[in-house]
GROMACS .gro file of C-alpha atoms in nm:
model
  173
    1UNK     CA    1  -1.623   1.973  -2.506
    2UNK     CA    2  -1.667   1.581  -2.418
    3UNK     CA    3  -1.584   1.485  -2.112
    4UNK     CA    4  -1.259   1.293  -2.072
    5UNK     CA    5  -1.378   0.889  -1.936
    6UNK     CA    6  -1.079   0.726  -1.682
    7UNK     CA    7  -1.187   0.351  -1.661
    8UNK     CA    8  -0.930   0.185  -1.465
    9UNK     CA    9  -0.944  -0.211  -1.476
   10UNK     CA   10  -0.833  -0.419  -1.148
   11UNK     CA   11  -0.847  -0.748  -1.027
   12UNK     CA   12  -0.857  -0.800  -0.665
   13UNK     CA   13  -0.893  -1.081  -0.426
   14UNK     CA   14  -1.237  -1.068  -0.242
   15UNK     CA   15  -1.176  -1.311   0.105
   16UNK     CA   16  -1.518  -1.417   0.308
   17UNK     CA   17  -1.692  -1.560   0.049
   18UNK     CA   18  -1.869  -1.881   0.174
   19UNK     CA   19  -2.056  -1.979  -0.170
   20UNK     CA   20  -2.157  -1.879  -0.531
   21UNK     CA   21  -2.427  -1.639  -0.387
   22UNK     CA   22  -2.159  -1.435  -0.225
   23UNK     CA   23  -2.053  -1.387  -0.539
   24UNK     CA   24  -2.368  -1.266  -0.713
   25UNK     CA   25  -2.426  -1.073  -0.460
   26UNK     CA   26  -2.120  -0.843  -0.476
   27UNK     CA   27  -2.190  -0.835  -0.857
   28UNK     CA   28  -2.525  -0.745  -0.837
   29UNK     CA   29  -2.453  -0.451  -0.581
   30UNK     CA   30  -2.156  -0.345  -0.757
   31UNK     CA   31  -2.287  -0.344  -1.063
   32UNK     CA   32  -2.556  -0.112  -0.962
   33UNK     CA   33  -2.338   0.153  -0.889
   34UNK     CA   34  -2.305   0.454  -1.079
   35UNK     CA   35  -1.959   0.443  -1.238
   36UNK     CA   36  -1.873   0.076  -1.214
   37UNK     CA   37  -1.931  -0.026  -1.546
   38UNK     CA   38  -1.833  -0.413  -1.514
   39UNK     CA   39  -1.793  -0.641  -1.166
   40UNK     CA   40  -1.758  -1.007  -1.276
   41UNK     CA   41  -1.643  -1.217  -0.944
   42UNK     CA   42  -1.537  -1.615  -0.976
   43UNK     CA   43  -1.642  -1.761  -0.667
   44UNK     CA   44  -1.405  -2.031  -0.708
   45UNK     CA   45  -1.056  -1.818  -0.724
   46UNK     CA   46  -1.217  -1.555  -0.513
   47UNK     CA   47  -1.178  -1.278  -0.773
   48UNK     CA   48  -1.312  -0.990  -0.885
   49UNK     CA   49  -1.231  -0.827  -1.198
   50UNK     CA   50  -1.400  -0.464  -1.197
   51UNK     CA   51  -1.380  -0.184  -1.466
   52UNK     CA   52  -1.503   0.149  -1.323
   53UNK     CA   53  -1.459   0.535  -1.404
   54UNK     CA   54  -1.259   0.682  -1.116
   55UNK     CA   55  -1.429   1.066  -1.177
   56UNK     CA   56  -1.723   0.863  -1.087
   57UNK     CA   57  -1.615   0.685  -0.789
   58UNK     CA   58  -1.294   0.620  -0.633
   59UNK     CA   59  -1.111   0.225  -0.537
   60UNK     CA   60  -1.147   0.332  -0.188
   61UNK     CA   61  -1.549   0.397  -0.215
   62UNK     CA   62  -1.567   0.030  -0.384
   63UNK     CA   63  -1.347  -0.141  -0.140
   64UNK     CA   64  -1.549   0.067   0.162
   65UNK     CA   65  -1.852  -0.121  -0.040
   66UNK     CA   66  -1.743  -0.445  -0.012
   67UNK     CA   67  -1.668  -0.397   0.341
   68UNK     CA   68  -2.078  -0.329   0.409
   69UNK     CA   69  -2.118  -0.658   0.232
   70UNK     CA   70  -1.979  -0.857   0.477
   71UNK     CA   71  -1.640  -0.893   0.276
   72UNK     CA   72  -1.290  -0.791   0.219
   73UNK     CA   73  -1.080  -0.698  -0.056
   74UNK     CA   74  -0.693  -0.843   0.013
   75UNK     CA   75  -0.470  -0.581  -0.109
   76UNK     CA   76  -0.115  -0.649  -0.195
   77UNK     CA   77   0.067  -0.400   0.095
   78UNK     CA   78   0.484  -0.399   0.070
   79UNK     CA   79   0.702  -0.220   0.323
   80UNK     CA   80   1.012   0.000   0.252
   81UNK     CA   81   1.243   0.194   0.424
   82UNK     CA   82   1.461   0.498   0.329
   83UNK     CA   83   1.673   0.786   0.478
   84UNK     CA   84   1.493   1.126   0.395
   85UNK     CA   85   1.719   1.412   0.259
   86UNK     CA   86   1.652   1.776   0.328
   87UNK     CA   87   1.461   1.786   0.658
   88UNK     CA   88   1.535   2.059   0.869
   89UNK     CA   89   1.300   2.023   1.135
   90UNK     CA   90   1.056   1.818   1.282
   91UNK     CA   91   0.764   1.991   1.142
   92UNK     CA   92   0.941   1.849   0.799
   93UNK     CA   93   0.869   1.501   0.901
   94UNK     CA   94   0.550   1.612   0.982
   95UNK     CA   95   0.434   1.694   0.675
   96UNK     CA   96   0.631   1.421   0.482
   97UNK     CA   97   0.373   1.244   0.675
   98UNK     CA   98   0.070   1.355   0.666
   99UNK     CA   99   0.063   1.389   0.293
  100UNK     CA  100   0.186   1.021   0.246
  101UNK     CA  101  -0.109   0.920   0.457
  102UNK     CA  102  -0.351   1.117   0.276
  103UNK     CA  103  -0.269   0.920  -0.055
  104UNK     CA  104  -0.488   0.695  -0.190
  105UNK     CA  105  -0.272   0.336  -0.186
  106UNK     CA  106  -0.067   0.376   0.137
  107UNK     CA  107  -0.164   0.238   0.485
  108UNK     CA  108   0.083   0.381   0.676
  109UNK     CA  109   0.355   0.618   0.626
  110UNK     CA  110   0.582   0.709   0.966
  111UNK     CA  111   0.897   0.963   0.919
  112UNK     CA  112   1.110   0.946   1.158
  113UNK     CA  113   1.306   1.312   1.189
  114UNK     CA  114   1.636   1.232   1.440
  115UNK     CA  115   1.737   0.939   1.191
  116UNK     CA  116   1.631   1.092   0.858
  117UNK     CA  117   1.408   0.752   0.767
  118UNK     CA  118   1.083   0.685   0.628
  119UNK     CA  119   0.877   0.396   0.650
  120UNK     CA  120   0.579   0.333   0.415
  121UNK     CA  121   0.308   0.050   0.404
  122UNK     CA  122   0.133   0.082   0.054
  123UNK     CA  123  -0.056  -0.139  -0.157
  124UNK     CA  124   0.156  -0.208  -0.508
  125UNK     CA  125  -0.141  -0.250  -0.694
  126UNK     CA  126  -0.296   0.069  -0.616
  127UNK     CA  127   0.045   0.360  -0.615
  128UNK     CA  128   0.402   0.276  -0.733
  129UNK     CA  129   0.690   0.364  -0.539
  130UNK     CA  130   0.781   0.575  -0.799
  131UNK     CA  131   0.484   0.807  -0.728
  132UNK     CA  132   0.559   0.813  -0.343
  133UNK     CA  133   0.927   0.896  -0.435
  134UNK     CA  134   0.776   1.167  -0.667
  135UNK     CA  135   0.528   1.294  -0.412
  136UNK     CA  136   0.800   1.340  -0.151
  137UNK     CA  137   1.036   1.498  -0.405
  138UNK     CA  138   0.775   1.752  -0.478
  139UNK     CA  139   0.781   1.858  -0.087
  140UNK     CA  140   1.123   1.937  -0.115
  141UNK     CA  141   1.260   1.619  -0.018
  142UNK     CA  142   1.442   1.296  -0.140
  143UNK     CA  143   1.447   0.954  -0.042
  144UNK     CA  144   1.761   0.774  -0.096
  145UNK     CA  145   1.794   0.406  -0.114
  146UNK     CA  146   1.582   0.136   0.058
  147UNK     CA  147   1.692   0.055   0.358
  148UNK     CA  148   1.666  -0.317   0.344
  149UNK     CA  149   1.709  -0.504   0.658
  150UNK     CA  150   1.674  -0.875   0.755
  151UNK     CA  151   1.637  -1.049   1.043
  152UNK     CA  152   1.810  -1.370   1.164
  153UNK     CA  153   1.753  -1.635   1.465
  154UNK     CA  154   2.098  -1.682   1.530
  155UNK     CA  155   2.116  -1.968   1.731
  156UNK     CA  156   2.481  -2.125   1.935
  157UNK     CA  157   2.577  -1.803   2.078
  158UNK     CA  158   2.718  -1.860   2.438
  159UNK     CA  159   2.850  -1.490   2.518
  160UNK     CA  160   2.834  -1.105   2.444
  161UNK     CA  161   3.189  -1.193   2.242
  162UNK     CA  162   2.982  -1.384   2.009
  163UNK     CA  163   2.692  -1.138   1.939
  164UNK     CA  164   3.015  -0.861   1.896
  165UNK     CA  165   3.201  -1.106   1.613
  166UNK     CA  166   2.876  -1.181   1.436
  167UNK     CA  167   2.812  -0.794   1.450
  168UNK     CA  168   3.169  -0.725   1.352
  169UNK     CA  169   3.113  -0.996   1.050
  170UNK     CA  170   2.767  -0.842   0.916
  171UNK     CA  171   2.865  -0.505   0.928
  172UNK     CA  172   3.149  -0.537   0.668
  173UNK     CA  173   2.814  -0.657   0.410
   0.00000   0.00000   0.00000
């Protein structure tokens, strides 16, 4: 039976790069390794557009790579919030944890058990949201909703009776 080939494409943004040589040089190294079938970077918008098999090697052996090179890939990290459904216990957040971190993609991934929240750092480019939702929903839990939040400077306030109004005011949003 043939083997089943996975060649994942991505462009990423390669920072450190002082001239053109920088930029042979990752291709040459890159394109050495077992796996990576193309590694074409353009010095001049500092990218690199790679083709690899990832049952050969993974993103994070590339980036790790890179890294011994003397450069760094920029990944594309968002942050979101949500409230967590069905924890019990502490231990749940635990675990809600640790398996988020061990995913390829996310950076950080904090539960937080006495206000039923998560908070994930993950790069976009690398897991969706909808796979982190999925991941957590297969532990037994949900996430509801983002929990969006934005701060302000508010600046004019003279009293406690004017953080209480503008808190009164925001709160009806």
């Amino acid at each position: 039976m043939a083997a089943i080939i996975f060649m994942i494409n991505k462009s990423l943004k390669i920072k450190g790069m002082s001239c053109a040589a920088c930029a042979a040089r990752i291709e040459k190294v890159l394109g050495k390794i077992d796996g990576i079938s193309k590694a074409n970077v353009n010095f001049a918008t500092e990218k690199l557009n790679l083709e690899f098999d990832e049952n050969k090697i993974s993103f994070k052996e590339i980036e790790e790579k890179i890294n011994k090179l003397g450069f760094s890939v920029v990944r594309n990290l968002k942050k979101e919030s949500f409230k967590v459904s069905g924890m019990s216990c502490a231990s749940c957040a635990a675990r809600i944890e640790k398996v988020l971190n061990k995913l390829s993609g996310i950076s950080n991934a904090t539960v937080n058990f006495a206000n039923e929240s998560l908070q994930v750092e993950y790069d976009e480019d690398e897991i969706s949201l909808k796979e982190i939702k999925e991941k957590v929903k297969k532990l037994g839990f949900e996430l509801k909703g983002n929990n969006k939040s934005t701060s302000f400077k508010v600046e004019g306030m003279t009293c406690s009776a004017c953080a209480a109004r503008i808190e009164k005011v925001t709160s009806k949003m």
